[in-house]
CSV table of C-alpha atoms and ligand atoms in Angstrom, one decimal:
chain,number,residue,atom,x,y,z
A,1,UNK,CA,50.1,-74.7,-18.9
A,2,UNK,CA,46.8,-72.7,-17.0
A,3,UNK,CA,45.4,-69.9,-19.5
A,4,UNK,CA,46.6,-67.9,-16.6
A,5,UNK,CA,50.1,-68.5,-15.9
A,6,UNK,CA,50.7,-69.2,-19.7
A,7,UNK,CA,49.2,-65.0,-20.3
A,8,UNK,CA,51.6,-64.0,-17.1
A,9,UNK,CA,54.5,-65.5,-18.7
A,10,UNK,CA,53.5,-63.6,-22.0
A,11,UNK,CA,53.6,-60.6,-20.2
A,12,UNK,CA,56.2,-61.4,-18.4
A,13,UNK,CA,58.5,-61.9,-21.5
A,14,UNK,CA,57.1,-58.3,-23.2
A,15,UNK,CA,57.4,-56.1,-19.9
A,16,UNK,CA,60.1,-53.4,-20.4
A,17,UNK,CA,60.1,-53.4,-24.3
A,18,UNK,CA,56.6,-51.7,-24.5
A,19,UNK,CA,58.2,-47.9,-24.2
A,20,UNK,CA,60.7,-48.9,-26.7
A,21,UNK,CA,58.3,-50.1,-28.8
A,22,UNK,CA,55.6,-47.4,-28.3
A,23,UNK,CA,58.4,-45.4,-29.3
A,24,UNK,CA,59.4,-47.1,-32.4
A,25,UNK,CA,55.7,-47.3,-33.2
A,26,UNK,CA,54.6,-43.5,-33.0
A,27,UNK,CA,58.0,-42.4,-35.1
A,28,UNK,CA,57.2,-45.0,-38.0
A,29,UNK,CA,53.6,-43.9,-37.7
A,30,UNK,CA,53.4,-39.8,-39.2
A,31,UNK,CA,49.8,-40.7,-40.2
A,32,UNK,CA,46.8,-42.6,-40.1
A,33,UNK,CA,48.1,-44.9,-42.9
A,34,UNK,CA,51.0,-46.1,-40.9
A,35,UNK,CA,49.7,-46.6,-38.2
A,36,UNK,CA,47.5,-48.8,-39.6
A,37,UNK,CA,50.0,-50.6,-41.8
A,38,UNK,CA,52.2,-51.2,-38.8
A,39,UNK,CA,49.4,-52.8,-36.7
A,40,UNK,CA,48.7,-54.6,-39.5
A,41,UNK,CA,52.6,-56.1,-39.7
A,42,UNK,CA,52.1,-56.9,-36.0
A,43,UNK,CA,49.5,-58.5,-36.9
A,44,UNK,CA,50.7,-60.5,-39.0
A,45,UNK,CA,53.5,-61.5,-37.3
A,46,UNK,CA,51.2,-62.8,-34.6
A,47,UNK,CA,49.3,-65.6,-37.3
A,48,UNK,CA,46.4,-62.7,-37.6
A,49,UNK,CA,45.2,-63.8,-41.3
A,50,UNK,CA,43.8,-61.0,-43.5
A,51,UNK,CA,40.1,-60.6,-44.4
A,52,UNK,CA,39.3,-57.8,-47.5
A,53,UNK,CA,36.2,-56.5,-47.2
A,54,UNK,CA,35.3,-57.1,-50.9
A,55,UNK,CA,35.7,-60.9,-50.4
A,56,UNK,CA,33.9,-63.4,-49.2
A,57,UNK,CA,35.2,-64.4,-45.3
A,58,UNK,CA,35.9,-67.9,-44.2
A,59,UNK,CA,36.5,-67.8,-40.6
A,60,UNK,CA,36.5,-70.4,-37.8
A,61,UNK,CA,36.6,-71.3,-34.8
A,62,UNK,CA,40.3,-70.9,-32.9
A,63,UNK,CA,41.2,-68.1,-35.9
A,64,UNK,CA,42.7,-65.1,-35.8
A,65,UNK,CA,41.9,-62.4,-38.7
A,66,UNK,CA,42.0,-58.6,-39.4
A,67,UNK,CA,40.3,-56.4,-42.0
A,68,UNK,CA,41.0,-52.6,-43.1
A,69,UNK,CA,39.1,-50.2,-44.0
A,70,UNK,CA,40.4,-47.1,-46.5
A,71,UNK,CA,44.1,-47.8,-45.4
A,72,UNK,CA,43.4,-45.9,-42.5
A,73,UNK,CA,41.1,-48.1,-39.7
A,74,UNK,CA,41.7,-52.0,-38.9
A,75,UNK,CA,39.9,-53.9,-36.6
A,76,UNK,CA,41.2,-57.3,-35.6
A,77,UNK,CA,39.6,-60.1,-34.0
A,78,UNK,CA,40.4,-63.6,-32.5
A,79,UNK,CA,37.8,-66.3,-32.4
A,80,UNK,CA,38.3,-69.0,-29.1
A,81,UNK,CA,38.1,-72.5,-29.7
A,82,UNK,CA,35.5,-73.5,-27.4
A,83,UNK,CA,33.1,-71.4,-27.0
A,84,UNK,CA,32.1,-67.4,-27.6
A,85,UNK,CA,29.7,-65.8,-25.0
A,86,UNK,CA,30.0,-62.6,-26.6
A,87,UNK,CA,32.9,-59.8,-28.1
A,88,UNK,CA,35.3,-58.4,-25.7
A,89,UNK,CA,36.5,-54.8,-27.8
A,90,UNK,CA,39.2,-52.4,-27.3
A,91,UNK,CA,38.2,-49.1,-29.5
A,92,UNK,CA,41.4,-46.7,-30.5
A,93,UNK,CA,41.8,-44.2,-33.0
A,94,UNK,CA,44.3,-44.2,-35.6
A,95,UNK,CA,44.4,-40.0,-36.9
A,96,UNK,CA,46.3,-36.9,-34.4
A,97,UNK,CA,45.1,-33.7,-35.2
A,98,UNK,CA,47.8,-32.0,-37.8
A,99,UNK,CA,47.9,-30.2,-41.0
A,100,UNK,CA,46.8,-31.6,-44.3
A,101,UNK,CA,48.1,-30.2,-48.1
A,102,UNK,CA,45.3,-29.0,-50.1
A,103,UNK,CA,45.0,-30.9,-53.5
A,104,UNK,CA,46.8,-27.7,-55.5
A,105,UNK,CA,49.5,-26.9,-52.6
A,106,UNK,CA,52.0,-25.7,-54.1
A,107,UNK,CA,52.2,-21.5,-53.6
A,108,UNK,CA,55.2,-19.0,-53.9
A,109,UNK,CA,56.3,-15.5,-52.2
A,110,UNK,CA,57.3,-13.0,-54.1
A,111,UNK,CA,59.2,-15.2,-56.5
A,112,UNK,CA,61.4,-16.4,-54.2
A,113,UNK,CA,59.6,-18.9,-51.5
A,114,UNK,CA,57.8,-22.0,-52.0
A,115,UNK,CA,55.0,-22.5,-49.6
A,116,UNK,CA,52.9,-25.4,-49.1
A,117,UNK,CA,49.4,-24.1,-48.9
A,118,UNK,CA,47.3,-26.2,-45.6
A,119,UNK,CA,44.3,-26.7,-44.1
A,120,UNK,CA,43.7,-27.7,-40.5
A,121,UNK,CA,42.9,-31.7,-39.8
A,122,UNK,CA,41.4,-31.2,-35.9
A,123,UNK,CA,41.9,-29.3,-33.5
A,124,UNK,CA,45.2,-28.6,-33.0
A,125,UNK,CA,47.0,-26.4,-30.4
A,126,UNK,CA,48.7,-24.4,-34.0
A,127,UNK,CA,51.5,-22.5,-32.1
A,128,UNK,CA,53.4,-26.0,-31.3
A,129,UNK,CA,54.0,-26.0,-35.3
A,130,UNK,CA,56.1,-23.0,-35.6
A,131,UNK,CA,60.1,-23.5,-35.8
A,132,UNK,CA,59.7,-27.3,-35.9
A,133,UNK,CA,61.6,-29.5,-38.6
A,134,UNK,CA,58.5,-30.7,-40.6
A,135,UNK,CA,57.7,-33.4,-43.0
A,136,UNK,CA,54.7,-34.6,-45.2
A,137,UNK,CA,53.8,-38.7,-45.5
A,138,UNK,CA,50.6,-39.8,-46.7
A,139,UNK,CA,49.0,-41.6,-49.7
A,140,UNK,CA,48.7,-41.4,-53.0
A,141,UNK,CA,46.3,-43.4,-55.5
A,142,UNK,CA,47.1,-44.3,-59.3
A,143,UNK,CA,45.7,-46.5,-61.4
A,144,UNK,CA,47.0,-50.6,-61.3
A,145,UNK,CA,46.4,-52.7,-63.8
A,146,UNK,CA,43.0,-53.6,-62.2
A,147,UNK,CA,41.6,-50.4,-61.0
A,148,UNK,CA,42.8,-47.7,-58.6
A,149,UNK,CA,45.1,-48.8,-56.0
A,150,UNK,CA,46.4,-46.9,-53.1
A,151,UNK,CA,50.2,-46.4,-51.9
A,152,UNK,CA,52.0,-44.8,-48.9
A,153,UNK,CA,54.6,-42.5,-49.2
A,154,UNK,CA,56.7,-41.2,-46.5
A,155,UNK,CA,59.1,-38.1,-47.6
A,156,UNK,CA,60.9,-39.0,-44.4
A,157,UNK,CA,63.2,-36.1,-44.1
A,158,UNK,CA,63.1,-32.5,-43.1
A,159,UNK,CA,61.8,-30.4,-45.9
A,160,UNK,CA,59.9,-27.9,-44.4
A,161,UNK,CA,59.4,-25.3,-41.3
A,162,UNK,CA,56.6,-22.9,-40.1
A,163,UNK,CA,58.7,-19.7,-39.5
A,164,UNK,CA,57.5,-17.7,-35.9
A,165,UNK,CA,57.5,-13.8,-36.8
A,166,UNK,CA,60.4,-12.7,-35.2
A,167,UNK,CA,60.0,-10.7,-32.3
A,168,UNK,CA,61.8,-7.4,-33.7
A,169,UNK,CA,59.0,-7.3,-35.8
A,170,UNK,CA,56.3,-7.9,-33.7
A,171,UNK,CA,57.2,-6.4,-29.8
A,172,UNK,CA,53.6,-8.3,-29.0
A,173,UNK,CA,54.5,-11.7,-29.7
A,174,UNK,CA,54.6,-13.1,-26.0
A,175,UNK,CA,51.0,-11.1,-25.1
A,176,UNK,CA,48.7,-13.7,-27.0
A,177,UNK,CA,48.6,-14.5,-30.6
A,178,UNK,CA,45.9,-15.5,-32.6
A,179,UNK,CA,46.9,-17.7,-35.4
A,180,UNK,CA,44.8,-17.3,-39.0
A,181,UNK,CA,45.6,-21.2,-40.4
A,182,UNK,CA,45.4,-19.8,-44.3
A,183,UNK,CA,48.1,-17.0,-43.6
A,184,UNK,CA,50.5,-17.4,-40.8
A,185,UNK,CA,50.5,-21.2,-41.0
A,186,UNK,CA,51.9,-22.0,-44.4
A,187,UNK,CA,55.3,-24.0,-44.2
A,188,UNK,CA,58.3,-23.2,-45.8
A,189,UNK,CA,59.0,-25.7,-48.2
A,190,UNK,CA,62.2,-24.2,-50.4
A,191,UNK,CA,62.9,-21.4,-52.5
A,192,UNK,CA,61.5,-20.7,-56.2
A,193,UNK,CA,64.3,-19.3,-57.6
A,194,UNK,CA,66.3,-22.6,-58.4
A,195,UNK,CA,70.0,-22.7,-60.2
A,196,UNK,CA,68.3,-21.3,-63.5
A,197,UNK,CA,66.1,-19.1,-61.6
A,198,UNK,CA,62.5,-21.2,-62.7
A,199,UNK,CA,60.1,-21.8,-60.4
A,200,UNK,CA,60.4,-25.6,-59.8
A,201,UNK,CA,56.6,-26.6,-60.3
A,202,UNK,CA,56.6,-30.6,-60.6
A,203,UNK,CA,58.4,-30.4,-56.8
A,204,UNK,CA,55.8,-31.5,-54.9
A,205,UNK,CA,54.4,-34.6,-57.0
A,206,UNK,CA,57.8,-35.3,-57.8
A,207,UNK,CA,58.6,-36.4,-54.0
A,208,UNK,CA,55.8,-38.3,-53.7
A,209,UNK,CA,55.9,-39.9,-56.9
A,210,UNK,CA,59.6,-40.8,-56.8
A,211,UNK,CA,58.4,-41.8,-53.1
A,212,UNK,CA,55.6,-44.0,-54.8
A,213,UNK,CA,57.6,-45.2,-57.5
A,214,UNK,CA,55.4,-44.0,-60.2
A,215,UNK,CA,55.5,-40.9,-62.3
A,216,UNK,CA,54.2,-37.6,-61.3
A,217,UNK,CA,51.6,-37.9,-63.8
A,218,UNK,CA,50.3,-41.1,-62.8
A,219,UNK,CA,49.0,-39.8,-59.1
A,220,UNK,CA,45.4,-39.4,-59.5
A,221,UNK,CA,44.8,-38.6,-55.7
A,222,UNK,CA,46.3,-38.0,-52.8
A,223,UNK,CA,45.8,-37.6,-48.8
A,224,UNK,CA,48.9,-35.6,-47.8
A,225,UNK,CA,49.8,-34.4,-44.4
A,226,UNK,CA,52.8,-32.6,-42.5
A,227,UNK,CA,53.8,-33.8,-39.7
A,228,UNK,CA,56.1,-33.4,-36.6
A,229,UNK,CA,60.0,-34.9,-37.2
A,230,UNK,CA,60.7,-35.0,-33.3
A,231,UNK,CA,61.1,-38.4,-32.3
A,232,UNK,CA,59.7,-39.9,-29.0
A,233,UNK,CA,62.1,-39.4,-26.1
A,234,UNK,CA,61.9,-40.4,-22.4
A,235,UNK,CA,61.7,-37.1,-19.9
A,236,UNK,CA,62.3,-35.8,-16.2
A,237,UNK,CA,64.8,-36.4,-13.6
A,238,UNK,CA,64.5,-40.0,-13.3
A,239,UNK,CA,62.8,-40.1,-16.6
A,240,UNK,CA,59.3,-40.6,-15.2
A,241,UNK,CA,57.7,-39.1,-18.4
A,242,UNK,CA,57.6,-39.6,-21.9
A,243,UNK,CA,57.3,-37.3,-24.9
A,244,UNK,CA,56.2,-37.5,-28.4
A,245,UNK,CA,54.1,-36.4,-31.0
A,246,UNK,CA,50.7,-38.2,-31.4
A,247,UNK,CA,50.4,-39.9,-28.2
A,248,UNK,CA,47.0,-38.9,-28.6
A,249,UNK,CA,45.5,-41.9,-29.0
A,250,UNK,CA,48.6,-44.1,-30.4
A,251,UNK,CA,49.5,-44.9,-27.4
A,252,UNK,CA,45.8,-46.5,-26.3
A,253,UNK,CA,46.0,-48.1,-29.4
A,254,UNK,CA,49.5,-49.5,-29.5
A,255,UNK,CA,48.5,-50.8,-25.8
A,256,UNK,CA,45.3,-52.4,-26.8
A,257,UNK,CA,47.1,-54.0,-29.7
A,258,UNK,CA,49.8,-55.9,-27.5
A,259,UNK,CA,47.0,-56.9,-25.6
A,260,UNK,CA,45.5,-58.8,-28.1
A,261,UNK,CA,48.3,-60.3,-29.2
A,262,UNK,CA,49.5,-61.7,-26.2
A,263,UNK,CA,46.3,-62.9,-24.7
A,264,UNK,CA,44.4,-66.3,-25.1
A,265,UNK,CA,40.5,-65.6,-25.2
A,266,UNK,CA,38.7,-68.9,-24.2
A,267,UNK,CA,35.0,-67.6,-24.0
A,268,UNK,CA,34.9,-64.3,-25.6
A,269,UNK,CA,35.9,-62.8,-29.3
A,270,UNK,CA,38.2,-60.5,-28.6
A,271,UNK,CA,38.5,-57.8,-30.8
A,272,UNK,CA,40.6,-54.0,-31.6
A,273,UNK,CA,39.2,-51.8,-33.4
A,274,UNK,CA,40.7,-48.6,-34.4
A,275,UNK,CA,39.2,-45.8,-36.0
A,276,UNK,CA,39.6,-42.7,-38.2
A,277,UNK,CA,38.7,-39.6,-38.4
A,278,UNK,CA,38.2,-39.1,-34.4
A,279,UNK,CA,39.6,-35.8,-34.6
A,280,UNK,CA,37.2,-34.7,-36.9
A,281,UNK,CA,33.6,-35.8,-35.8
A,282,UNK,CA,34.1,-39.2,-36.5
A,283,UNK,CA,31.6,-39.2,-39.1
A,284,UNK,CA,33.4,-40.8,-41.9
A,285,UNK,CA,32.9,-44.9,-43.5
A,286,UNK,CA,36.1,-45.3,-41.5
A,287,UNK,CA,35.4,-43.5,-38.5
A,288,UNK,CA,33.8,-44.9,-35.3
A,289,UNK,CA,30.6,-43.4,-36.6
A,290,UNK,CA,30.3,-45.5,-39.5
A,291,UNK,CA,29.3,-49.2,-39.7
A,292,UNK,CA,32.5,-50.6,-39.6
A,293,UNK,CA,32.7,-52.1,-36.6
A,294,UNK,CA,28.6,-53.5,-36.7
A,295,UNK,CA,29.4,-54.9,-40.4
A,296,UNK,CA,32.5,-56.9,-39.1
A,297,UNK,CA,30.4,-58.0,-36.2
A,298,UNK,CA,27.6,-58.9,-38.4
A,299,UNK,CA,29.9,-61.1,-40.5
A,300,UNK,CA,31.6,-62.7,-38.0
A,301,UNK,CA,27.6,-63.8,-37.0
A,302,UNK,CA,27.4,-65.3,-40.0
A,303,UNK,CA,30.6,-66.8,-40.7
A,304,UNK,CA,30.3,-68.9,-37.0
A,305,UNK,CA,26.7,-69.9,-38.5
A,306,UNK,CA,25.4,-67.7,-35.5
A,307,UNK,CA,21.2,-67.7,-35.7
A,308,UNK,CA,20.1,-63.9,-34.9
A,309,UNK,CA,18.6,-65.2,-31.2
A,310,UNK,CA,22.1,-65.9,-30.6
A,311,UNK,CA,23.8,-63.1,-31.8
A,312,UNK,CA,21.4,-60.5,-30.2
A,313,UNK,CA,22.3,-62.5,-26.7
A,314,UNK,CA,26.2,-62.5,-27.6
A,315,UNK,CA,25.8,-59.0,-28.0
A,316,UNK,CA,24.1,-58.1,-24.9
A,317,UNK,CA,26.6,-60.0,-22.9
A,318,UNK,CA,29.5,-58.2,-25.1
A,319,UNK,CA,31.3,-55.0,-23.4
A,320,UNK,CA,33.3,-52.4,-25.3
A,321,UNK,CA,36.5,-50.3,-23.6
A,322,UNK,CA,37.2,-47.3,-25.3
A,323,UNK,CA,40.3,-46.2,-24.8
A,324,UNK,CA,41.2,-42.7,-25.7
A,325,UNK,CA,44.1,-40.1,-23.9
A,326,UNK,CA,42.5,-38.6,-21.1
A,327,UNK,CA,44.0,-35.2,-19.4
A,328,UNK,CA,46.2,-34.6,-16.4
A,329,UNK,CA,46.3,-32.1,-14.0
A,330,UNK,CA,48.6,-29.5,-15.4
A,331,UNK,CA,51.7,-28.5,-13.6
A,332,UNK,CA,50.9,-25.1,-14.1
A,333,UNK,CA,47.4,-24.6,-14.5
A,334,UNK,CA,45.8,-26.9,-11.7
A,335,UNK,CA,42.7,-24.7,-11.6
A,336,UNK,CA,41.6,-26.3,-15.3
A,337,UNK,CA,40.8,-29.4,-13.7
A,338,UNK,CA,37.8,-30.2,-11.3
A,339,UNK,CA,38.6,-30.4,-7.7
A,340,UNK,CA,38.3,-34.0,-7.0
A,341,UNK,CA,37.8,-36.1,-10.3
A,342,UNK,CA,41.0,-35.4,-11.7
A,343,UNK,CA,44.2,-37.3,-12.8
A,344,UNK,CA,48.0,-37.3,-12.9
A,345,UNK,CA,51.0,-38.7,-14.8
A,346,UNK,CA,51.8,-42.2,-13.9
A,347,UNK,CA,49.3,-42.8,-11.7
A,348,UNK,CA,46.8,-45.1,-13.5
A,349,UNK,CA,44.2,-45.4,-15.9
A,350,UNK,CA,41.6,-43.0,-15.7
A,351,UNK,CA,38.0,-44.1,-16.1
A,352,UNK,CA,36.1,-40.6,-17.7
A,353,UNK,CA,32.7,-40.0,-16.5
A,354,UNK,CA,30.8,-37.2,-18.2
A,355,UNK,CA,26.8,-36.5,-16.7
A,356,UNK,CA,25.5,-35.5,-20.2
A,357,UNK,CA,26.6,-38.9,-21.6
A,358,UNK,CA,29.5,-37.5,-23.9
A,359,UNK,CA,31.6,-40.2,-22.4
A,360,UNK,CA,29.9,-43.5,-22.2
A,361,UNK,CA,30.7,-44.5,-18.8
A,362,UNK,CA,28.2,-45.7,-16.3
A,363,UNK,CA,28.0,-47.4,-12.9
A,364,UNK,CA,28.0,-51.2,-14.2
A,365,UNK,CA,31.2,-49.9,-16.7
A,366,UNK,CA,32.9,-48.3,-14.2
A,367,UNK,CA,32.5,-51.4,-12.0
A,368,UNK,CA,33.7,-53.5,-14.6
A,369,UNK,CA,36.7,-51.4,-15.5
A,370,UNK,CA,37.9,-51.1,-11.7
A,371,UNK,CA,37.4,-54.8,-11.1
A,372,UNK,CA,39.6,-55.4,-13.9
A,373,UNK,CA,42.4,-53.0,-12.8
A,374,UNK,CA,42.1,-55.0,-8.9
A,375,UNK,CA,42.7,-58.1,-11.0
A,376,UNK,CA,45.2,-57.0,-13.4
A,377,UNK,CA,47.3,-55.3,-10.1
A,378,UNK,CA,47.0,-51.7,-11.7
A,379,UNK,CA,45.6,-48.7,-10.7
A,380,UNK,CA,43.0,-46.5,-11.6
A,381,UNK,CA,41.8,-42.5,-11.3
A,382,UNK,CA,39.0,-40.8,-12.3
A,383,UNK,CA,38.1,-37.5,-14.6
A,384,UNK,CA,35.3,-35.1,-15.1
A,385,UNK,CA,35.3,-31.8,-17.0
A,386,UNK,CA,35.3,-29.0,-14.3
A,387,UNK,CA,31.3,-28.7,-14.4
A,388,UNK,CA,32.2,-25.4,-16.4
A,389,UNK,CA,34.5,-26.4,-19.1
A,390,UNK,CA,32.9,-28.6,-21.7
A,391,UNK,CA,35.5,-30.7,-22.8
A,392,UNK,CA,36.2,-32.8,-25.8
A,393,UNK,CA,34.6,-35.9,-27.0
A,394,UNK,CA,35.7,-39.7,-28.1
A,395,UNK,CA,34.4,-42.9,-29.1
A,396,UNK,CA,32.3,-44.9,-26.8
A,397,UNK,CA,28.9,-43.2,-27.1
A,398,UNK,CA,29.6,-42.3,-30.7
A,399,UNK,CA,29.7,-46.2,-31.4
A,400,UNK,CA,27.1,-47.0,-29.3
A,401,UNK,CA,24.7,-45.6,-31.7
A,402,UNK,CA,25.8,-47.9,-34.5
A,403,UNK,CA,25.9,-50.9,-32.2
A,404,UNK,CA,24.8,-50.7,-28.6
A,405,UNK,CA,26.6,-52.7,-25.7
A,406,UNK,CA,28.0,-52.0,-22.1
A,407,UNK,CA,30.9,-49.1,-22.4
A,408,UNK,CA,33.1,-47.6,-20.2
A,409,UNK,CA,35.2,-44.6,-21.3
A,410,UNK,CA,39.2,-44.5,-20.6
A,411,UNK,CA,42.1,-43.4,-21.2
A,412,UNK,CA,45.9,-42.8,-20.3
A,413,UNK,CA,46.7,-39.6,-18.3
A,414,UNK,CA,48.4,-37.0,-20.5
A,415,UNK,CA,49.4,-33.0,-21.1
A,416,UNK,CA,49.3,-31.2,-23.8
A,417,UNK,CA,46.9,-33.1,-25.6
A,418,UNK,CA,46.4,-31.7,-29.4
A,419,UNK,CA,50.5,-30.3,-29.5
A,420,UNK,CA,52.8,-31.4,-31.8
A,421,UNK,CA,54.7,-32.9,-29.3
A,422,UNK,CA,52.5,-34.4,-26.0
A,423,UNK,CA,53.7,-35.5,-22.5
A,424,UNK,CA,52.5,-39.4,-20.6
A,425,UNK,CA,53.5,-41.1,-17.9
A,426,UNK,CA,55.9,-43.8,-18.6
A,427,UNK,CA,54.5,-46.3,-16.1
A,428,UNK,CA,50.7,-45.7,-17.1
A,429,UNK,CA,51.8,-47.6,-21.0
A,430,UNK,CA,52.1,-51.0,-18.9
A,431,UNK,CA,49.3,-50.6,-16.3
A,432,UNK,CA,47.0,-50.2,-19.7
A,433,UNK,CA,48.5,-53.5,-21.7
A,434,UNK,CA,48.4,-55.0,-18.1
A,435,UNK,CA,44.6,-54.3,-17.4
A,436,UNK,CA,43.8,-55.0,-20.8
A,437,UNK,CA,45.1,-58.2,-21.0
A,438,UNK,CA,43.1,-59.5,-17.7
A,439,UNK,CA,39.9,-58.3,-20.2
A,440,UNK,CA,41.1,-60.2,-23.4
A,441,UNK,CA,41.6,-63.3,-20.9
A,442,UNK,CA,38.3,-63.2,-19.3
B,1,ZN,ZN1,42.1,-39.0,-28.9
């Protein structure tokens, strides 16, 4: 069978499973460590072989391997057969902007509350975390019989709840609240008071050791978040939408990663690679700012026996697509957007241009993306800031400082971006896998 019909028929046989399996994705995936440990399962599943960083790679021709990076980033490559002009890349990021538990959380009210004390991880819209059944998931590290070792832990039920302020008590509630994160964002994780009326103190490390399956003493450190219990759930009339917490980016990620799969590179290593720490700056040894992804390509040169001539023309023939959530106009507020360069809910993939470079996109990018959308049969929209709003930032131009190729910024059209529970389109999750599979293939 043609490369072509064979990755049509691949397509053809996922189609209609991706929501369902976005879905399924983003409610096994509270943090940044799931999500990386379930694209690393897919992975798997597909024949990707597993590379640690502290080994020595073998890796050949026709292979298909994955590495990790602090449990929380992965990037993933596949190596053609015949021949490798260059490194197709899909960039994602793996962390959605939530709370964290500070090391000590544990705090108490008046003898009679246990609160979890927080910090803020991004920037999140804080409101969307009051009255929500809440959960922390995370990991912990404790010492294996040959040196620290790391260990998700999920507490996977509802044990705690931001409060609002009634309204009795505060007649100002619906005129614009501004929320302090150290004292009106504290979740309520039980009461102190117990059958025998002392304070329970071992509560917290005894869910996530019993979680861990180690002792409470044993954890030596932990990354801890809450996070959002809703599920993911189709919306609207004819169920045109979908919502869920952490769209933001799982969804460009989970896209890019069933691209990869299905797709059968013949001239160019294709490769995923998803990030942490986006919501914060990026500036972390796992984050896109880091030399993750220009160490993997650096010993992917060497393990292909690659002289530095050739390498240096690979990567000038290379091109990266990073994918991030990009916003839609919003129902009610259609004056945030600019007039003309804006986007809306299941009408494409938008291509994000920014004129002071803080997305990477540029005329030859842009070109590329759109002829890749004609050919993959999906379309496309475009987005810039109103000239008067600055904006967020992602991953292209962050990476392009570490290693430097042809990038065009993109993303799927969504609301609410930052909330504890998001809005997509639910046709834009194919049009992505479907455009992104026509740049695997190439
Ligand atoms: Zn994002």
């Amino acid at each position: 069978m043609k490369r072509d019909s064979k990755n049509k028929k691949n397509l053809q046989e996922n189609t209609g499973s991706y929501i369902e399996g976005l879905f399924d994705f983003i409610d096994n995936s509270p943090t940044c460590f799931h999500a990386v440990e379930n694209i690393n399962r897919e992975l798997e599943q597909a024949g990707y072989q597993r590379l640690l960083e502290k080994c020595p790679w073998k890796i050949a021709e026709g292979g298909k391997y994955y590495v990790n990076r602090n449990d929380s980033a992965v990037i993933a490559f596949t190596i053609p057969a015949k021949e490798h002009k260059g490194f197709h890349i899909v960039a994602a990021h793996s962390d959605s902007p939530c709370f964290k538990l500070k090391e000590l959380p544990e705090l108490t009210v008046e003898e009679h509350y246990l609160k979890w004390n927080v910090e803020k991880y991004g920037g999140m819209i804080l409101s969307t975390w009051l009255d929500r059944p809440l959960s922390v998931a995370g990991r912990v590290a404790v010492k294996g019989p040959d040196g620290i070792v790391t260990k998700l832990v999920n507490i996977d039920r509802n044990v705690a709840v931001i409060p609002n302020v009634a309204i009795h008590m505060n007649r100002d509630m619906n005129k614009g609240i501004e929320y302090n994160p150290q004292t009106d964002m504290p979740p309520l994780a039980g009461s102190v008071g117990g059958k025998d009326g002392k304070a329970d103190k071992a509560g917290y490390l005894s869910l996530l050791a019993e979680k861990a399956g180690v002792t409470p003493d044993e954890i030596l450190g932990q990354d801890i978040f809450l996070y959002n219990r809703d599920k993911c759930s189709r919306l609207g009339l004819e169920e045109e939408y979908i919502g869920g917490p952490r769209l933001d980016d799982l969804e460009c990620a989970y896209a890019a990663l069933k691209a990869l799969v299905t797709a059968e590179p013949e001239s160019y290593i294709t490769m995923l690679a998803v990030f942490d720490n986006e919501e914060v700056g990026s500036g972390t040894k796992q984050g896109a700012d880091s030399s993750f992804l220009r160490d993997v390509l650096s010993r992917i040169r060497s393990g292909l026996q690659l002289t530095e001539e050739e390498y240096q023309c690979m990567l000038a023939e290379s091109f990266l697509i990073s994918a991030d959530n990009a916003h839609a106009v919003h129902p009610n507020h259609p004056e945030k957007t600019d007039a003309v360069n804006k986007s809306y809910l299941n009408e494409g993939i938008v291509i994000k241009y920014h004129g002071s470079q803080r997305y990477a996109t540029d005329a030859y990018s842009a070109a590329v993306m759109k002829d890749i959308c004609r050919e993959a049969g999906v379309p496309y929209q475009t987005y810039a800031n109103r000239s008067d709003i600055a904006g967020g930032s992602t991953l292209g131009n962050i990476l392009m400082a570490q290693v430097s190729m042809n990038t065009v910024d993109i993303g799927l059209p969504q609301l609410a971006m930052h909330s504890a529970y998001e809005t997509a389109g639910a046709k834009d999750l194919e049009y992505l896998v479907k455009a992104l599979l026509v740049f695997y293939s190439r």
